[in-house]
Coordinates of C-alpha atoms and ligand atoms in Angstrom, one line a residue:
M43 CA 178.2 27.9 -65.2
P44 CA 177.5 28.2 -68.9
T45 CA 175.3 30.8 -70.2
F46 CA 173.0 31.6 -73.0
K47 CA 171.0 35.1 -73.5
L48 CA 167.2 35.3 -73.6
D49 CA 166.0 38.4 -74.5
G50 CA 169.3 39.9 -73.6
K51 CA 169.3 38.6 -70.3
P52 CA 172.1 36.1 -69.2
I53 CA 170.5 32.5 -68.2
P54 CA 172.9 30.5 -66.7
F55 CA 172.1 26.6 -67.3
E56 CA 173.3 23.2 -66.3
P57 CA 174.5 20.8 -69.3
G58 CA 171.0 18.8 -70.7
D59 CA 168.7 21.6 -69.9
T60 CA 166.5 22.9 -72.7
I61 CA 166.0 26.4 -73.1
I62 CA 162.5 26.4 -71.3
R63 CA 163.8 24.5 -68.4
A64 CA 166.6 27.2 -67.7
A65 CA 164.4 30.0 -68.0
W66 CA 161.9 28.3 -65.7
K67 CA 164.8 27.6 -63.2
L68 CA 165.0 31.4 -63.0
G69 CA 161.4 32.2 -62.9
I70 CA 160.9 33.1 -66.2
E71 CA 158.0 31.4 -68.2
I72 CA 157.7 30.7 -71.7
P73 CA 154.6 29.8 -72.4
H74 CA 153.6 26.2 -73.1
Y75 CA 150.9 23.9 -72.7
C76 CA 152.7 20.3 -73.4
W77 CA 156.1 21.0 -71.4
H78 CA 155.9 20.1 -67.7
P79 CA 159.2 20.0 -65.8
G80 CA 158.6 16.6 -64.4
L81 CA 157.6 15.0 -67.8
T82 CA 159.3 14.0 -71.2
A83 CA 159.0 16.8 -73.8
P84 CA 157.0 15.8 -76.8
A85 CA 156.9 19.4 -78.3
N86 CA 153.7 19.1 -79.8
C87 CA 151.8 22.0 -78.7
R88 CA 154.1 24.3 -80.3
M89 CA 153.3 27.5 -77.8
C90 CA 157.1 27.6 -76.7
L91 CA 158.5 28.7 -80.0
V92 CA 161.4 31.0 -79.8
E93 CA 163.7 32.5 -82.0
I94 CA 167.3 31.5 -82.1
L95 CA 169.8 34.0 -83.5
P96 CA 172.4 32.8 -85.9
K97 CA 175.9 33.2 -84.8
P98 CA 178.4 35.4 -86.5
G99 CA 179.2 33.4 -89.8
Q100 CA 176.5 30.9 -89.5
R101 CA 173.7 30.4 -92.2
P102 CA 170.3 31.8 -90.6
L103 CA 167.7 28.9 -90.5
T104 CA 164.7 30.5 -92.4
L105 CA 161.4 29.2 -93.6
D106 CA 159.9 30.1 -97.3
I107 CA 156.5 31.9 -96.9
L108 CA 153.9 33.7 -98.9
E109 CA 153.5 37.3 -97.6
L110 CA 150.4 39.4 -98.5
D111 CA 151.5 42.7 -100.2
T112 CA 148.9 45.1 -98.8
K113 CA 149.8 47.8 -101.4
T114 CA 148.9 45.4 -104.4
G115 CA 146.8 42.7 -102.8
E116 CA 149.1 40.2 -104.0
Y117 CA 151.0 37.5 -102.4
R118 CA 154.9 37.6 -102.7
T119 CA 157.5 34.9 -101.5
A120 CA 159.4 36.0 -98.4
Q121 CA 161.5 34.5 -95.8
K122 CA 161.1 34.2 -92.0
P123 CA 163.1 33.0 -89.1
K124 CA 162.4 29.2 -88.3
L125 CA 161.1 29.2 -84.9
Q126 CA 162.2 26.5 -82.4
P127 CA 160.5 24.6 -79.6
S128 CA 162.2 25.9 -76.5
C129 CA 160.9 22.8 -74.6
Y130 CA 163.0 20.6 -76.9
M131 CA 166.1 22.7 -78.2
A132 CA 169.1 22.4 -75.6
A133 CA 170.6 25.5 -74.1
A134 CA 174.1 25.8 -75.5
E135 CA 177.0 28.1 -74.4
G136 CA 176.6 31.9 -76.1
M137 CA 173.2 31.1 -77.8
E138 CA 171.1 34.1 -78.5
V139 CA 167.6 33.4 -77.9
L140 CA 164.4 35.8 -78.5
S141 CA 161.1 35.2 -76.7
D142 CA 159.2 37.9 -75.8
T143 CA 161.3 40.7 -77.9
S144 CA 160.4 38.7 -81.2
E145 CA 157.6 39.9 -83.3
H146 CA 158.0 36.7 -85.1
V147 CA 157.4 34.8 -81.8
K148 CA 154.5 36.9 -80.7
R149 CA 152.9 36.3 -84.2
A150 CA 153.4 32.5 -83.5
R151 CA 152.0 32.6 -79.9
H152 CA 149.0 34.5 -81.1
D153 CA 148.4 31.7 -84.2
V154 CA 149.1 28.8 -81.9
Q155 CA 146.5 30.0 -79.4
E156 CA 144.0 30.8 -82.3
F157 CA 144.2 27.5 -83.7
L158 CA 143.8 25.7 -80.0
L159 CA 140.6 27.7 -79.7
L160 CA 139.1 27.0 -83.0
N161 CA 136.9 24.3 -82.0
H162 CA 137.3 24.9 -78.3
P163 CA 133.7 25.3 -76.8
V164 CA 134.8 28.4 -74.6
D165 CA 132.5 27.5 -71.8
C166 CA 134.6 29.1 -69.2
P167 CA 131.4 30.0 -67.0
I168 CA 130.9 26.7 -66.2
C169 CA 134.3 25.2 -66.3
D170 CA 136.0 24.1 -63.1
Q171 CA 139.3 25.0 -64.7
S172 CA 138.1 28.9 -65.1
G173 CA 140.5 31.3 -63.0
E174 CA 143.4 28.9 -63.4
C175 CA 143.4 27.9 -67.2
K176 CA 146.5 28.1 -69.3
L177 CA 143.8 28.9 -72.2
Q178 CA 142.6 31.8 -70.5
D179 CA 145.7 33.0 -69.3
Y180 CA 147.7 32.9 -72.7
W181 CA 144.4 34.4 -74.7
L182 CA 145.0 37.4 -72.2
D183 CA 148.6 37.2 -72.8
H184 CA 149.4 36.5 -76.1
M185 CA 146.0 36.6 -78.3
Q186 CA 143.4 39.1 -77.1
T187 CA 141.5 39.0 -80.6
K188 CA 138.1 37.3 -81.3
K189 CA 138.0 33.9 -83.1
R190 CA 137.8 34.6 -87.0
M191 CA 136.3 31.0 -87.6
R192 CA 132.7 31.0 -88.1
D193 CA 132.2 27.6 -88.9
E194 CA 130.5 25.1 -86.4
P195 CA 133.4 23.7 -84.3
V196 CA 134.1 19.8 -84.5
H197 CA 132.2 18.3 -81.5
K198 CA 133.9 15.7 -79.4
P199 CA 132.7 13.4 -76.4
K200 CA 131.9 15.3 -73.2
G201 CA 131.5 14.3 -69.7
V202 CA 133.3 10.7 -70.0
V203 CA 134.0 9.2 -67.0
F204 CA 137.3 7.8 -67.3
G205 CA 137.2 6.2 -63.9
P206 CA 136.4 6.6 -60.2
T207 CA 137.8 9.9 -60.0
I208 CA 138.2 11.7 -63.1
V209 CA 135.8 12.9 -65.8
Y210 CA 137.1 13.9 -69.3
D211 CA 135.8 16.5 -71.9
G212 CA 137.2 16.0 -75.2
E213 CA 136.2 19.5 -76.5
R214 CA 138.1 21.3 -74.0
C215 CA 141.6 19.2 -74.6
V216 CA 144.4 20.8 -76.1
M217 CA 146.0 17.4 -76.7
C218 CA 149.0 18.2 -75.0
T219 CA 149.5 14.4 -73.8
R220 CA 150.5 15.5 -70.3
C221 CA 147.8 13.2 -68.5
V222 CA 149.2 10.4 -71.0
R223 CA 152.6 10.7 -69.9
F224 CA 152.0 11.2 -66.3
M225 CA 150.3 7.9 -66.4
A226 CA 153.1 6.3 -68.3
E227 CA 156.1 7.9 -66.9
V228 CA 155.3 8.6 -63.1
A229 CA 152.3 6.2 -62.2
K230 CA 154.1 3.6 -64.4
D231 CA 150.7 2.6 -65.7
P232 CA 150.2 3.7 -69.3
V233 CA 146.3 3.4 -69.0
L234 CA 145.7 6.6 -71.4
D235 CA 146.3 7.4 -74.8
M236 CA 145.5 9.4 -77.8
R237 CA 143.4 8.3 -80.8
E238 CA 142.2 9.4 -84.1
R239 CA 144.3 12.5 -85.7
G240 CA 143.7 16.1 -86.5
N241 CA 140.7 17.9 -85.1
L242 CA 139.5 14.1 -84.5
N243 CA 142.0 13.6 -81.9
E244 CA 140.6 12.5 -78.5
I245 CA 142.2 11.0 -75.2
V246 CA 141.0 7.6 -74.4
V247 CA 141.3 4.9 -71.5
S248 CA 142.9 1.6 -72.5
P249 CA 140.0 -1.0 -73.5
G250 CA 139.0 -2.9 -70.6
R251 CA 140.4 -0.6 -68.3
Q252 CA 139.4 2.4 -66.3
L253 CA 141.5 5.3 -64.9
D254 CA 142.4 4.1 -61.4
G255 CA 145.2 3.5 -59.2
H256 CA 146.8 5.7 -56.5
Y257 CA 147.6 8.8 -59.0
T258 CA 144.6 9.5 -61.0
F259 CA 144.2 13.0 -59.4
M260 CA 147.5 14.3 -60.8
T261 CA 146.3 13.6 -64.0
E262 CA 143.8 16.7 -63.5
H263 CA 146.5 18.5 -61.7
V264 CA 148.8 18.4 -65.1
C265 CA 146.0 19.4 -67.3
P266 CA 146.6 22.6 -68.4
V267 CA 142.8 23.5 -69.4
G268 CA 139.3 22.3 -67.9
A269 CA 139.4 18.7 -69.9
L270 CA 140.1 16.6 -66.7
T271 CA 138.1 17.0 -63.8
T272 CA 137.8 15.5 -60.5
K273 CA 134.4 14.0 -59.4
D274 CA 135.8 15.5 -56.0
F275 CA 136.1 19.1 -56.9
R276 CA 133.8 19.6 -59.6
F277 CA 131.2 22.1 -59.7
K278 CA 132.1 22.9 -55.8
A279 CA 133.8 26.4 -56.1
R280 CA 135.0 29.1 -58.1
V281 CA 138.8 29.1 -57.6
W282 CA 139.0 33.1 -57.3
F283 CA 137.1 32.6 -53.9
L284 CA 139.7 30.4 -52.8
R285 CA 142.7 30.9 -50.8
T286 CA 145.4 28.7 -50.1
A287 CA 148.2 27.9 -47.6
A288 CA 151.2 26.0 -47.7
A289 CA 150.6 22.8 -45.9
V290 CA 152.2 19.1 -45.4
C291 CA 150.5 16.4 -46.4
Q292 CA 149.2 14.4 -43.3
G293 CA 148.5 10.9 -45.3
C294 CA 152.1 9.5 -44.4
A295 CA 155.5 9.7 -43.5
T296 CA 156.6 11.1 -47.0
G297 CA 155.2 14.5 -46.0
C298 CA 154.5 15.8 -49.6
N299 CA 154.3 19.3 -49.8
A300 CA 150.8 20.7 -50.6
H301 CA 148.6 23.9 -51.4
L302 CA 145.6 23.6 -49.0
D303 CA 142.8 25.7 -51.0
Y304 CA 139.9 26.7 -48.6
D305 CA 137.2 29.5 -48.9
P306 CA 137.7 31.8 -45.8
R307 CA 134.0 32.7 -46.0
Y308 CA 132.8 29.4 -45.0
N309 CA 135.9 28.5 -43.3
K310 CA 136.1 25.1 -45.3
A311 CA 138.8 23.2 -47.0
Y312 CA 138.4 22.6 -50.9
R313 CA 141.0 20.6 -52.2
Y314 CA 144.9 19.8 -52.1
R315 CA 147.4 20.4 -54.8
P316 CA 150.8 19.6 -55.0
R317 CA 153.6 22.2 -53.9
D318 CA 156.6 21.7 -56.0
N319 CA 159.7 20.6 -53.7
E320 CA 162.5 18.5 -55.6
K321 CA 163.7 17.1 -52.3
V322 CA 160.5 15.3 -51.0
N323 CA 157.7 15.0 -53.6
K324 CA 158.8 16.7 -56.7
F325 CA 155.6 17.8 -58.5
W326 CA 153.3 15.0 -57.3
M327 CA 150.8 13.5 -54.8
C328 CA 149.2 10.7 -54.6
D329 CA 145.3 10.4 -54.4
E330 CA 144.9 9.3 -50.7
G331 CA 146.9 12.1 -49.8
M332 CA 145.0 14.6 -51.7
L333 CA 141.9 13.7 -50.3
T334 CA 143.1 14.0 -46.6
Y335 CA 142.1 17.5 -46.7
K336 CA 138.7 16.3 -45.9
E337 CA 140.2 15.5 -42.6
A338 CA 140.3 19.3 -41.6
H339 CA 136.6 18.9 -41.2
D340 CA 135.8 15.0 -40.7
G341 CA 136.1 12.9 -37.6
R342 CA 136.8 15.9 -35.4
V343 CA 136.3 16.6 -31.5
P344 CA 135.3 20.1 -31.6
E345 CA 134.1 20.3 -27.9
A346 CA 135.6 18.9 -24.5
L347 CA 134.3 15.7 -23.3
V348 CA 134.0 14.2 -19.9
G349 CA 133.0 10.6 -19.9
G350 CA 132.1 11.1 -23.0
K351 CA 129.5 14.0 -23.0
E352 CA 130.2 17.6 -24.0
K353 CA 131.4 20.1 -21.4
P354 CA 132.8 23.5 -21.2
L355 CA 136.7 23.3 -21.4
G356 CA 136.9 24.7 -17.8
A357 CA 134.6 21.7 -16.6
A358 CA 137.1 19.3 -18.3
L359 CA 140.2 20.8 -16.8
D360 CA 138.4 20.5 -13.5
Q361 CA 137.7 16.9 -14.0
A362 CA 141.6 16.3 -15.0
R363 CA 142.7 17.9 -12.0
A364 CA 140.6 15.8 -9.9
L365 CA 141.3 12.6 -11.8
F366 CA 145.3 13.5 -11.4
S367 CA 145.2 14.7 -7.7
G368 CA 147.8 13.2 -5.5
V369 CA 148.8 10.7 -8.2
P370 CA 152.4 9.7 -7.9
K371 CA 154.4 10.5 -11.0
E372 CA 155.5 6.8 -11.2
S373 CA 152.0 5.7 -12.1
I374 CA 151.5 8.3 -14.9
A375 CA 152.4 7.9 -18.2
I376 CA 152.4 10.0 -21.4
V377 CA 151.6 9.2 -25.2
L378 CA 153.2 11.3 -27.8
S379 CA 151.4 11.2 -30.9
A380 CA 153.0 10.7 -34.6
Q381 CA 149.9 12.4 -35.9
H382 CA 150.4 15.6 -34.2
S383 CA 153.3 18.3 -34.6
L384 CA 156.6 18.6 -33.2
E385 CA 155.2 21.5 -31.4
D386 CA 152.4 19.4 -29.7
N387 CA 154.7 16.6 -28.8
W388 CA 157.6 18.8 -27.3
A389 CA 154.6 20.3 -25.1
L390 CA 153.6 16.8 -23.9
R391 CA 156.8 15.5 -23.3
E392 CA 157.9 18.9 -21.5
L393 CA 154.4 18.2 -19.3
G394 CA 155.1 14.5 -18.7
T395 CA 158.7 14.2 -18.2
V396 CA 159.7 17.6 -16.7
L397 CA 156.9 19.1 -14.5
I398 CA 155.3 15.9 -13.8
G399 CA 158.7 13.7 -13.8
S400 CA 157.4 10.8 -15.5
K401 CA 159.6 8.4 -17.0
S402 CA 157.0 6.5 -19.1
V403 CA 156.9 7.6 -22.5
F404 CA 155.0 6.0 -25.3
K405 CA 153.6 6.7 -28.9
S406 CA 150.7 6.5 -30.8
G407 CA 149.6 6.7 -34.2
K408 CA 147.5 5.4 -37.3
P409 CA 148.3 1.6 -38.4
D410 CA 150.7 1.0 -41.3
G411 CA 149.0 0.7 -44.8
Y412 CA 149.7 0.8 -48.5
E413 CA 153.0 1.4 -49.6
D414 CA 154.9 2.0 -53.3
T415 CA 158.1 2.8 -54.8
I416 CA 157.1 6.3 -56.2
L417 CA 155.5 8.4 -53.2
I418 CA 153.6 6.6 -51.0
H419 CA 155.0 5.1 -47.4
R420 CA 153.6 2.5 -45.5
D421 CA 153.8 4.5 -42.4
K422 CA 150.4 6.6 -42.5
N423 CA 151.6 9.2 -39.7
P424 CA 153.3 12.5 -41.0
N425 CA 155.4 12.8 -37.8
S426 CA 156.9 9.1 -36.8
K427 CA 160.4 10.8 -37.1
G428 CA 159.5 13.9 -35.1
V429 CA 158.2 11.9 -32.3
E430 CA 161.4 9.5 -32.3
Q431 CA 163.7 12.5 -32.4
L432 CA 161.8 13.9 -29.4
A433 CA 162.0 10.8 -27.3
P434 CA 164.5 8.3 -28.6
G435 CA 163.7 4.8 -27.6
V436 CA 160.1 5.8 -27.0
K437 CA 158.1 2.8 -26.3
A438 CA 154.9 1.2 -28.7
L439 CA 151.3 1.5 -27.3
P440 CA 150.8 -2.3 -26.5
L441 CA 153.6 -2.0 -23.7
L442 CA 151.6 0.8 -22.1
V443 CA 148.0 -1.7 -22.3
D444 CA 150.5 -4.2 -20.6
E445 CA 151.5 -1.8 -18.0
V446 CA 148.1 -0.5 -17.2
K447 CA 147.0 -4.2 -16.9
A448 CA 149.8 -4.9 -14.3
S449 CA 148.1 -1.5 -12.8
R450 CA 151.9 -0.1 -12.9
I451 CA 150.4 2.6 -14.6
T452 CA 146.9 4.0 -13.7
H453 CA 146.9 7.4 -15.1
V454 CA 147.8 8.4 -18.6
I455 CA 147.9 11.8 -20.8
A456 CA 147.8 11.0 -24.6
L457 CA 148.0 13.3 -27.5
G458 CA 145.7 12.3 -30.7
G459 CA 143.0 10.0 -31.0
A460 CA 144.7 7.5 -33.4
A461 CA 146.0 4.1 -32.3
A462 CA 147.3 1.2 -34.5
V463 CA 146.2 -1.5 -31.6
D464 CA 143.5 -2.3 -29.4
V465 CA 143.6 0.1 -26.5
D466 CA 140.5 -1.3 -24.8
G467 CA 142.7 -2.2 -21.8
L468 CA 143.3 1.5 -20.9
R469 CA 139.9 1.8 -19.8
S470 CA 141.0 0.5 -16.4
A471 CA 143.1 3.7 -16.1
K472 CA 142.4 7.2 -15.8
V473 CA 143.1 8.8 -19.4
V474 CA 143.1 12.5 -20.4
V475 CA 143.4 12.9 -24.2
V476 CA 144.3 16.1 -26.1
A477 CA 143.1 15.2 -29.6
A478 CA 142.1 16.9 -32.8
H479 CA 140.5 13.8 -34.2
A480 CA 138.5 11.0 -32.7
G481 CA 139.5 7.4 -32.7
P482 CA 140.3 4.4 -30.5
L483 CA 142.1 6.8 -27.6
T484 CA 139.4 9.5 -27.4
Q485 CA 136.9 6.3 -26.9
V486 CA 138.7 5.3 -23.9
A487 CA 139.3 8.6 -22.4
N488 CA 137.8 10.0 -19.4
V489 CA 138.4 13.6 -20.4
V490 CA 139.0 14.7 -24.0
L491 CA 140.1 18.3 -24.7
P492 CA 139.6 19.6 -28.4
A493 CA 142.8 20.5 -30.1
T494 CA 143.0 22.3 -33.7
S495 CA 143.8 20.0 -36.8
W496 CA 147.3 20.8 -38.5
A497 CA 144.9 23.2 -41.0
E498 CA 143.7 25.4 -38.0
H499 CA 147.4 26.1 -36.5
A500 CA 151.0 26.3 -37.8
G501 CA 153.0 23.1 -36.9
T502 CA 156.3 21.4 -38.0
Y503 CA 156.3 17.8 -39.2
A504 CA 159.6 15.8 -39.5
N505 CA 159.0 13.2 -42.7
V506 CA 160.8 9.9 -43.0
K507 CA 164.0 11.1 -44.0
G508 CA 163.9 13.5 -41.0
L509 CA 163.6 16.8 -43.0
R510 CA 161.3 19.0 -40.7
Q511 CA 158.9 20.8 -42.6
E512 CA 156.5 23.6 -41.7
S513 CA 152.7 23.8 -42.3
E514 CA 151.1 26.9 -42.4
K515 CA 147.5 27.8 -40.6
A516 CA 144.8 28.0 -43.0
L517 CA 141.2 27.5 -41.1
E518 CA 139.8 29.1 -38.1
P519 CA 139.7 26.6 -35.0
L520 CA 136.6 24.3 -34.8
G521 CA 134.5 24.9 -31.7
A522 CA 136.3 25.1 -28.7
S523 CA 139.4 23.6 -30.1
R524 CA 143.0 25.4 -29.5
P525 CA 146.4 24.2 -30.4
A526 CA 147.4 21.0 -28.6
W527 CA 150.3 22.9 -27.1
A528 CA 148.0 25.4 -25.6
Q529 CA 145.5 22.6 -24.3
L530 CA 148.6 21.0 -22.7
A531 CA 149.7 24.4 -21.0
A532 CA 146.0 24.7 -19.9
L533 CA 146.3 21.2 -18.5
A534 CA 149.6 21.9 -16.9
T535 CA 148.0 24.8 -15.0
A536 CA 145.0 22.9 -13.8
L537 CA 147.1 20.1 -12.8
G538 CA 149.0 22.8 -10.5
Y539 CA 152.1 23.5 -12.5
E540 CA 153.5 26.4 -13.9
P541 CA 154.0 25.6 -17.9
S542 CA 157.4 26.9 -19.2
W543 CA 155.9 27.5 -22.9
K544 CA 153.3 30.2 -23.8
S545 CA 153.7 30.5 -27.2
M546 CA 154.6 28.8 -30.3
K547 CA 157.6 30.8 -30.7
Q548 CA 158.9 29.7 -27.4
I549 CA 158.5 26.1 -28.2
R550 CA 160.4 26.6 -31.5
T551 CA 162.9 28.1 -29.8
R552 CA 163.6 25.2 -27.7
L553 CA 163.0 22.8 -30.3
G554 CA 166.2 24.4 -32.0
G555 CA 164.7 26.8 -34.5
A556 CA 162.8 26.9 -37.4
A557 CA 161.8 23.9 -39.6
D558 CA 164.4 22.8 -42.1
A559 CA 162.0 23.8 -45.0
R560 CA 159.7 26.6 -44.4
P561 CA 157.0 27.5 -47.2
A562 CA 157.9 30.3 -49.5
S563 CA 155.8 33.4 -48.3
L564 CA 153.0 33.8 -50.3
P565 CA 150.7 36.9 -50.9
A566 CA 147.9 37.1 -48.8
T567 CA 145.0 38.1 -50.8
A568 CA 145.6 36.5 -54.2
G569 CA 143.4 33.6 -55.1
A570 CA 144.6 30.2 -55.5
G571 CA 144.6 30.3 -59.3
Q572 CA 147.3 33.0 -59.1
L573 CA 148.8 31.2 -56.3
G574 CA 150.2 28.1 -58.2
G575 CA 153.4 28.1 -56.7
G576 CA 153.8 24.6 -58.3
A577 CA 155.1 24.0 -61.4
E578 CA 151.7 24.6 -63.2
Ligands
SF4_9 S1 143.1 16.0 -71.1 FE1 144.2 17.6 -70.4 S2 146.0 16.5 -70.1 FE2 145.2 15.4 -71.3 S3 145.9 15.7 -73.5 FE3 143.7 16.9 -72.8 S4 144.5 18.7 -72.5 FE4 146.4 17.5 -72.0
SF4_10 S1 152.5 10.0 -50.6 FE1 152.0 10.4 -48.5 S2 152.8 12.3 -48.0 FE2 152.6 12.3 -50.2 S3 150.5 12.6 -50.8 FE3 150.8 10.6 -50.7 S4 149.6 10.2 -48.5 FE4 150.5 12.3 -48.6
FES11 S1 155.9 23.5 -74.7 FE1 157.0 23.2 -76.2 S2 155.8 22.2 -78.1 FE2 154.8 22.2 -76.2

């Protein structure tokens, strides 16, 4: 692979890589605002300037400047190297580039930073980006001096509602155009643009339109400063109180990688942010997926239910035993869930087909919905593929309703509350459901055992391509909930069997090892702002 040198360090690159991208691939940051690895480069912020040394015999690229002679107090003509934007300059074999080691580059970064802050309100104490803002980070890294301008800054529109989800603050905007390019290049809806010139620049929505669609949250995420905020997260939390877990979005079969930001003091999830994964979601997530963090709390089944009434877990297990006592295995069916993890489904398959000996295996999940060619899959379940891998030829839920109506099946053990079809016909059977969320199946259940949500225990999910991805635990379990695989072990014991699984580790060994994609290990104590882990 060809290489160039950055501050003396050899950097390998692929043909076509820019200097900044080659460095970024190695985890070396050249400061930048407008560049984003998933977007085109307009090279408009000038924060990424670097010095490229001339090759032997090559004429150096220089600029004529006026320099103050401090002894005489007079200006004199001088020359300095012409710095180049590393986000636009292609890497070339043998090139020598100076970034952190060039005094000219350091001065340029300081001055670009001062320029960007000239008219900036510096309202960090009330800004949602505070703690994860590039202006803050780069002031500390590259400026560290007070603003010299004493004039009233130029004022611009504030609190502009761009659409149902996003609010814009023109005074905080550094005009990097990342939001404009994201909407045009990724969302394929060029609804944002820049108007006016110089210090009157502002970002606007096309006349007659609003910023809407399925990818508006990403404009806030690519914004390097606090100019775009989501109505959902605005004024809700300070990011330095948040911790983050590497999660897998539960919104559809794409299985986008996400950071789940939560506040451990309140055991509460606050937002999702995309986690980079070139193979799955690149740098992006959709709005619907970003909002599924709310399901860590909403629609939950926190306590055991018997006949729809809350009961202690022991009483619910006793009731399950009473319902299933002496029932022949041919009359018992199990329902795996595309909403639950591979581990949870494995435990139910083990209980149903090995311990009980049933041959009737069905699957449930949420109904299909909107899809596009960007990210969103019509299958709104995170683990349909996993269920198919565990139980090839697994039958659809309507067939179970038919079996129950024909009295061939009289008893059902199901995972998850979701169902895509009318399951009222199951009321004539005795149904035990282990679920994190309420849904049609919990409504027809005689006994419900509360399970932890994906946010409360680690789990593995196979996305539409069959890629097994692990989602980390973030929150503590709600109420009496426990991981579904643990509830199923308790249910197995209550029904008189000896469960062959006692831990997640045992299940994973039986499942064939770890997930294909494990999240990179993250420091436990750093705030979400430091834990970007993503592109930006
Ligand atoms: S709103 Fe944010 S992303 Fe858009 S141009 Fe301004 S600073 Fe850049
Ligand atoms: S595309 Fe699917 S997996 Fe990705 S964020 Fe949206 S809902 Fe979640
Ligand atoms: S990152 Fe290169 S000019 Fe903005």
